[in-house]
Short mmCIF file of C-alpha atoms in Angstrom, two decimals:
data_model
loop_
_atom_site.label_atom_id
_atom_site.label_comp_id
_atom_site.label_asym_id
_atom_site.label_seq_id
_atom_site.Cartn_x
_atom_site.Cartn_y
_atom_site.Cartn_z
CA MET A 980 2.55 12.94 20.23
CA VAL A 981 2.17 13.06 16.66
CA LYS A 982 2.15 9.73 14.43
CA LEU A 983 2.28 9.22 10.66
CA ARG A 984 -0.21 6.43 10.01
CA LEU A 985 -2.29 5.06 7.30
CA LYS A 986 -5.98 6.28 7.05
CA ARG A 987 -8.33 3.80 5.16
CA CYS A 988 -10.38 5.12 2.36
CA GLY A 989 -12.02 3.45 -0.57
CA ARG A 990 -14.84 0.95 -1.00
CA LYS A 991 -15.62 -2.39 0.41
CA GLN A 992 -12.80 -4.82 -0.86
CA ARG A 993 -10.92 -2.13 -2.36
CA ALA A 994 -9.00 -0.32 0.16
CA VAL A 995 -6.84 2.68 -0.45
CA TYR A 996 -4.97 4.30 2.14
CA ARG A 997 -4.00 7.89 2.96
CA ILE A 998 -0.70 8.58 4.64
CA VAL A 999 -1.59 11.28 7.62
CA ALA A 1000 -0.39 12.83 10.49
CA LEU A 1001 -2.69 12.07 13.50
CA ASP A 1002 -2.56 12.79 17.21
CA VAL A 1003 -1.67 9.47 18.95
CA ARG A 1004 -5.13 9.88 21.13
CA SER A 1005 -7.16 9.91 17.91
CA ARG A 1006 -8.88 7.30 16.23
CA ARG A 1007 -7.83 5.88 12.89
CA GLU A 1008 -10.59 7.46 10.75
CA GLY A 1009 -10.13 10.76 12.91
CA GLN A 1010 -9.50 14.41 12.47
CA ASP A 1011 -5.74 14.56 10.63
CA LEU A 1012 -3.59 17.24 11.01
CA GLY A 1013 -2.23 16.90 7.50
CA LYS A 1014 -2.23 14.45 4.59
CA VAL A 1015 1.03 13.53 3.42
CA GLY A 1016 0.43 11.12 0.71
CA PHE A 1017 -1.29 8.03 -0.28
CA TYR A 1018 -0.72 4.30 -0.79
CA ASP A 1019 -2.54 1.91 -2.69
CA PRO A 1020 -1.70 -1.98 -2.17
CA LYS A 1021 -3.61 -3.28 -4.73
CA GLN A 1022 -1.76 -1.57 -7.57
CA GLY A 1023 1.59 -1.29 -5.47
CA GLN A 1024 1.65 2.57 -5.86
CA ALA A 1025 2.37 5.26 -3.34
CA TYR A 1026 2.52 8.85 -3.62
CA LEU A 1027 4.78 10.82 -0.96
CA ASN A 1028 4.83 14.62 -0.29
CA VAL A 1029 8.33 14.58 0.93
CA PRO A 1030 8.81 18.08 1.69
CA PHE A 1031 5.36 17.75 4.19
CA ILE A 1032 6.81 14.41 5.60
CA LEU A 1033 10.19 16.14 6.61
CA TYR A 1034 8.21 18.73 8.47
CA PHE A 1035 6.27 16.58 10.51
CA LEU A 1036 9.36 14.55 11.32
CA GLU A 1037 11.47 17.51 12.30
CA GLN A 1038 8.06 18.76 14.35
CA GLY A 1039 8.59 15.51 16.30
CA ALA A 1040 6.22 12.90 14.60
CA GLN A 1041 6.92 9.32 14.57
CA PRO A 1042 6.08 7.16 11.60
CA THR A 1043 4.59 3.71 11.99
CA LYS A 1044 6.38 0.68 10.70
CA ILE A 1045 4.13 0.39 7.70
CA VAL A 1046 4.80 4.19 6.94
CA HIS A 1047 8.27 4.03 7.51
CA ASP A 1048 8.89 0.90 5.09
CA ILE A 1049 6.74 2.83 2.43
CA SER A 1050 8.84 6.00 2.66
CA LYS A 1051 12.23 3.99 3.04
CA LYS A 1052 11.61 2.25 -0.10
CA GLY A 1053 11.04 5.53 -2.41
CA TYR A 1054 12.57 8.22 -0.41
CA ARG A 1055 14.52 10.39 -2.73
CA GLU A 1056 15.59 14.19 -1.90
CA GLY A 1057 13.22 16.52 -3.73
CA LYS A 1058 9.48 17.19 -3.83
CA GLU A 1059 6.88 15.06 -4.51
CA LEU A 1060 7.50 11.13 -5.31
CA GLN A 1061 5.44 8.67 -6.85
CA VAL A 1062 6.66 5.18 -6.01
CA ASN A 1063 5.83 2.04 -7.71
CA TYR A 1064 6.40 -1.42 -5.88
#
C-alpha cells in the first residue's frame, strides 16, 4: 500500500517537509516513489503538484491526515498550486 506523507528535510530547529509517496513498509526517511510537493510550517507555505497527487490517488494511495488537511486547504483544479496559510 502506498501513502502520501511528510518526509522531514532541513536543518536542526528549522524543519521543512517534502510531501512524498512512500510504501507503508518503508521508514519516514526511506526511498520515495515520487515527490509531490513540500510544506514549510514556519512560513506557512505549501507547494502541491496537483496532477501528480491525483495520479497517486487514482492508483490507490492514501494520504495521511496532515497531508489530507494541507491538500484540502489549497486544492483547486489545475496544475501546480502554491498555498499560503
